[in-house]
Coordinates of C-alpha atoms in Angstrom, one line a residue:
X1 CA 120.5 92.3 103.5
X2 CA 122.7 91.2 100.3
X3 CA 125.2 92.7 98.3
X4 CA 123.6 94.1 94.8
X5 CA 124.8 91.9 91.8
X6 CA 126.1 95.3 89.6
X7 CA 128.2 95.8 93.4
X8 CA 130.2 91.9 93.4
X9 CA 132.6 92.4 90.7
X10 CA 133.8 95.8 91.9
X11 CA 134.3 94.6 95.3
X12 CA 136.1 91.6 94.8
X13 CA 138.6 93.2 92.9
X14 CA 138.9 95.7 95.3
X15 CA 139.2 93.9 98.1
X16 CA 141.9 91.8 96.1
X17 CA 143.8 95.2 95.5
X18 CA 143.4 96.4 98.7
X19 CA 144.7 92.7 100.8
X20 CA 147.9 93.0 97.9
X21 CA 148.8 96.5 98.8
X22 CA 148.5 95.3 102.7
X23 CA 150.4 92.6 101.8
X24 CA 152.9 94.8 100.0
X25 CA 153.7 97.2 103.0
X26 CA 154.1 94.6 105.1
X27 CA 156.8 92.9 103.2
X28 CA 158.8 95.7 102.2
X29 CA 158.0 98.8 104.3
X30 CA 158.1 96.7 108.0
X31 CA 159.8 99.6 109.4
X32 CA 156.7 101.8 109.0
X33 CA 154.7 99.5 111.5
X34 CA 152.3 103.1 112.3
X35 CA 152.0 104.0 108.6
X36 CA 150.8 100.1 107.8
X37 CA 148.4 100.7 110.6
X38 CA 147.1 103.8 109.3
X39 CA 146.6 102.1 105.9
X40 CA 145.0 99.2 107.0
X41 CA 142.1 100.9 108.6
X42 CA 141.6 103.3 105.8
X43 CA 141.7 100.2 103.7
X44 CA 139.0 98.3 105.9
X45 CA 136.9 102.2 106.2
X46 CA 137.2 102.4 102.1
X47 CA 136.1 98.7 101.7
X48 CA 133.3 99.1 104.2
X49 CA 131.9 102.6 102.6
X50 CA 132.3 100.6 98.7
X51 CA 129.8 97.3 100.3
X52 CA 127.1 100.2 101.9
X53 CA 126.9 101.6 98.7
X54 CA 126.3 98.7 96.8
X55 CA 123.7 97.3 99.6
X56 CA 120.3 95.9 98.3
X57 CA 118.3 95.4 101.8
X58 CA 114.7 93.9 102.1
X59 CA 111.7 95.8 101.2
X60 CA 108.4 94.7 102.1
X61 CA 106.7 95.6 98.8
X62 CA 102.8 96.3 98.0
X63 CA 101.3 96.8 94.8
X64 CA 98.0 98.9 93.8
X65 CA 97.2 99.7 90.4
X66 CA 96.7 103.8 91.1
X67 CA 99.7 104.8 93.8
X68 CA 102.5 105.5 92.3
X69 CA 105.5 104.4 94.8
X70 CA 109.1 105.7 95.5
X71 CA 111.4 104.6 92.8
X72 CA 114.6 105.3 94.8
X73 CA 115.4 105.8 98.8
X74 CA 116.4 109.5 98.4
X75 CA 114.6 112.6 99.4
X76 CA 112.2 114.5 97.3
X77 CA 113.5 118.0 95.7
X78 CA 111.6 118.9 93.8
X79 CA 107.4 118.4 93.3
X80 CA 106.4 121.3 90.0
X81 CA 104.1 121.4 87.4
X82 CA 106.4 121.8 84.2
X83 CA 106.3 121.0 80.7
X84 CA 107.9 117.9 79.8
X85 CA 109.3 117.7 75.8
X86 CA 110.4 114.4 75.3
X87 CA 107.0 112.2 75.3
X88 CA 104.1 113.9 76.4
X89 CA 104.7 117.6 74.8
X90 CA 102.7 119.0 77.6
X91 CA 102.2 119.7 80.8
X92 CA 102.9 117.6 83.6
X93 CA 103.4 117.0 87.1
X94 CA 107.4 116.1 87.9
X95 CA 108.6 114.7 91.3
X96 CA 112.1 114.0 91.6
X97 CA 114.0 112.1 94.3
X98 CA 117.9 113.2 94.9
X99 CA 119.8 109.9 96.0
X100 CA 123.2 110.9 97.8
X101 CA 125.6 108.3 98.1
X102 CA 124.5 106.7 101.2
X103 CA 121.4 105.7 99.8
X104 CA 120.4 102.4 98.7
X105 CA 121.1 102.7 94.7
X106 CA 118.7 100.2 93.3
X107 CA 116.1 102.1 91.2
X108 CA 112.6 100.3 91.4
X109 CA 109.5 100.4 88.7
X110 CA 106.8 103.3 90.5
X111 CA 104.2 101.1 88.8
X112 CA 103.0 97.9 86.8
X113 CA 102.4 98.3 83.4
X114 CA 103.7 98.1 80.1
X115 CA 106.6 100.0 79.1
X116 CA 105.6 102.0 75.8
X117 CA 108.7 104.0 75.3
X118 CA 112.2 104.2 76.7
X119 CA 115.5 105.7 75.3
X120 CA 119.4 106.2 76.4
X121 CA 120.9 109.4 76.5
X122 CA 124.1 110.2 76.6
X123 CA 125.0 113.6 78.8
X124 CA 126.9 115.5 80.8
X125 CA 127.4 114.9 84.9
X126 CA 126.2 118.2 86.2
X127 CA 125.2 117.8 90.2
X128 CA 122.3 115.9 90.3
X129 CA 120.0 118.8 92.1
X130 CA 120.9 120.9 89.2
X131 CA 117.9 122.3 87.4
X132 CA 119.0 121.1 83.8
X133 CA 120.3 117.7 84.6
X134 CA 117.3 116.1 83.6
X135 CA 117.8 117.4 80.5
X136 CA 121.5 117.6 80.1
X137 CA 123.1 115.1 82.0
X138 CA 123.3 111.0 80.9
X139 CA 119.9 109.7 81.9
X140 CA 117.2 107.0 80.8
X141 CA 113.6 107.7 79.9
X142 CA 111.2 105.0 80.4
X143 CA 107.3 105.7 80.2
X144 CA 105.0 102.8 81.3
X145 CA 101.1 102.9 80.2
X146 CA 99.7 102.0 83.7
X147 CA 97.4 99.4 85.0
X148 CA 95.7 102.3 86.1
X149 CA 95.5 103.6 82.4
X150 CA 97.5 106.7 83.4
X151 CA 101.0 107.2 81.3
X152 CA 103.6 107.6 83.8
X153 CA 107.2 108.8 82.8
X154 CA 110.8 108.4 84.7
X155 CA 113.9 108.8 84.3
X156 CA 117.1 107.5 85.6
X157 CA 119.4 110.3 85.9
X158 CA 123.6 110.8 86.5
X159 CA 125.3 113.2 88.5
X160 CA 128.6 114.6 89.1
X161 CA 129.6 111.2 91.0
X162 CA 127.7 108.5 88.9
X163 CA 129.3 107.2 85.8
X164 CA 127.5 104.3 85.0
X165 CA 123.6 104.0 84.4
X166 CA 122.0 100.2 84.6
X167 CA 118.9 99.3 83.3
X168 CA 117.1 96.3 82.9
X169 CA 113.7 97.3 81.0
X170 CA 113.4 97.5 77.2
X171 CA 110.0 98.8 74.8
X172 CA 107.4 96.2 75.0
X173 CA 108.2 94.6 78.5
X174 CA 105.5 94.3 81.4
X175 CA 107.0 96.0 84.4
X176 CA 106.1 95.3 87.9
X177 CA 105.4 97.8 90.7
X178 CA 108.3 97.4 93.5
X179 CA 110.7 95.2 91.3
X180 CA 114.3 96.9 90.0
X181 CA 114.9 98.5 86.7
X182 CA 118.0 99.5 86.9
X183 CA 120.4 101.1 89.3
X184 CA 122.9 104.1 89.1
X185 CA 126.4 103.9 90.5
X186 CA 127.5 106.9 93.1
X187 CA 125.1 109.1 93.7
X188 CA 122.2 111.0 91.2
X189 CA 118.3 111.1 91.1
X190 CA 115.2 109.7 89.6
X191 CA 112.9 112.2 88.1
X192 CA 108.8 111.2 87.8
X193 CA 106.5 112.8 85.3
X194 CA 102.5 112.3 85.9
X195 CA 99.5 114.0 84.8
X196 CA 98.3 117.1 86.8
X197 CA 95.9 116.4 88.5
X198 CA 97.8 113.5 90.4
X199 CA 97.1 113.9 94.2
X200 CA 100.7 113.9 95.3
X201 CA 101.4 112.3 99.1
X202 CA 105.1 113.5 100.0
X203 CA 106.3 117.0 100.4
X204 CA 109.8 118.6 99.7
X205 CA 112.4 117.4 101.7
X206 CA 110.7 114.5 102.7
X207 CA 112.4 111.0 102.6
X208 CA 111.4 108.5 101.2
X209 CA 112.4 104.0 100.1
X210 CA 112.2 102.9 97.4
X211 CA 109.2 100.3 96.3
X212 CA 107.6 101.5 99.6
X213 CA 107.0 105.0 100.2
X214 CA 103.4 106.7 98.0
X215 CA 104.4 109.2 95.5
X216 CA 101.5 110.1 94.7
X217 CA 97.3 108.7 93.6
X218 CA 97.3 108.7 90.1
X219 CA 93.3 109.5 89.1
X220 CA 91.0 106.8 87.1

């Protein structure tokens, strides 16, 4: 496992903070020997918590041009024919995966393609289950014209905790299954938009990894 490059600047400043403020209490507040204790380990439990999140471990990636894979470890909320406005002004199928903080944050392309469309949005940070955060909230829209032939859409979405949205596709790129597009600091969800009659493979409340788990069969 490594550390994810959008995770190194934060902790080495926080781990310089952190090692002064130790420093600190032990030169001027020596009397306090339990307090220092205290702070220590809440120190080493906060710097601990900061390097999980910002974890990017091993996946052993496939590719095939008609499953669509996870693009986030997360669970799955919500799997709902609704009507999507943005691109497609129709109907569509949407799959959405709610990544908590624990989760590995690194957002991964579902499929390979060519990316035909994609926009920044500026939002709000409602809770990232909420029903109008993929509408409201600060979020990224990429749709990618499949190998398959099949336009897929999905979108990087913030939530009460995430403040910052990476991304690392722009219009005109070839994308490839597995590899990242982005990442989304502290917690939020990735919503996926495919045509009806894709035979989706996960259920509600199902986990799933990113870059390894089958969303769903897209049809060719």
């Amino acid at each position: 496992m490594k550390v994810h490059k959008e995770g190194r600047r934060i902790l080495f400043v926080t781990i310089l903070v952190l090692l002064a403020l130790n420093l600190a209490l032990y030169q001027f507040n020596r009397g306090a020997v339990l307090f220092n204790r205290i702070f220590a380990g809440v120190s080493v439990v906060a710097f601990l918590a900061l390097l999980q999140f910002f974890r990017s471990p091993f996946r052993h990636l496939f590719t095939h041009e008609d499953l669509l894979l996870a693009p986030a470890d997360g669970k799955v909320v919500v799997i709902e024919d609704v009507y999507e406005p943005e691109y497609f002004d129709d109907m569509r199928k949407q799959i959405s995966v709610f990544m908590s903080p624990i989760n590995v944050h690194v957002t991964r392309n579902p499929i390979s393609g060519m990316v035909k469309y994609f926009k920044y949005h500026p939002g709000n940070y409602l809770v990232a289950w909420h029903p109008k955060s993929s509408t409201q909230n600060e979020r990224t829209t990429v749709v990618v014209e499949s190998d398959a032939g099949p336009l897929v859409l999905f979108r990087q979405i913030a939530g009460a905790m995430a403040r910052r949205i990476v991304w690392y596709v722009n219009e005109g790129d070839e994308v490839n299954q597995g590899e990242e597009f982005g990442f989304i600091k502290f917690g939020s969800r990735v919503d996926l938009f495919v045509p009806i009659d894709a035979d989706v493979k996960v259920e509600l409340g199902q986990k799933v990894k990113g870059g390894e788990t089958v969303i769903c069969q897209l049809k060719v």
